[in-house]
Steps between C-alpha positions, in 0.01 A plus 500: 500500500410778731755403753764507225399878412484569877885374539607742203316781646662460836854450362452816277374700825809383681731610217329823460522568886863396513568731189344794648695453844829473296423799297412697807834394679699586198351839481562561875871395455524760223365752724754400777796512253383836370515639854867374506589682186335824551535650854193713548498796762171513694616787734788737586582527875724736687767355740515695830596351835523627845832253521651678217392869528530734221569236218217472241447349163211357306485130394255311283262229623476229240208284407494176731750660731315689780674607810495217763675667775779754590790425772648812636814548724701819545679586167358188335148439332398198298169473311379156419262398219264217463534320157281277299434152627605345182866619534749302694735790632795421735539857627186733585492779259596811696651841493761560789610839585811571712674817627863472587793738591708334222633735237637425154662660218168525301481881535609659172538157335159395444164667366277707724129482511261796458548576862892519459573161688772286372394153439611154339342173436610147469333169409749243640482314735144668546349824391588775704504896498737693668470876581777719631441828711782701660504317838311172437374245238185330442485155356175367342504093433230344306406140467219449224307244304335458155290789444679709740753744301791608684596724209170686520519515886866635488409770242213635720718474812787695326262754359325586815771417779544791746690516843645772722857596480562401851327194674464438878582149568313304771 
């Protein structure tokens, strides 16, 4: 009879342990999905670079996306972010900033930010901001992931973007 009771106690213990494990994992999955739905800003950084002198803007750092590294070349800077291990992303989340002599017909036909610089944004084929100054343009391309909001990022960049009227190309 004791062996019979011991067997039931053992089975009940195993079921309890498995139940606790499953509940814990379900709670963890809910937390992961909540991060995806609600981007959380943990810090605001200012973009400044020796390779793109005079151009500045603020950008948010989102929860689970710390800066991994920065690659810099004359007139072109990319900021790469780490991302959560549970995400299988094809492209590394990043912000790429490029200065070009290219001019467009943006002046007068698009909105200006608070510093008086004309800009436009597009979402296809990828998110891109385009700023037009009298003698050059600045293109900012973003590749993101869940919990990394391009909309919030663009709003912050547009609000704070500043650049000199003339630019010295390297």
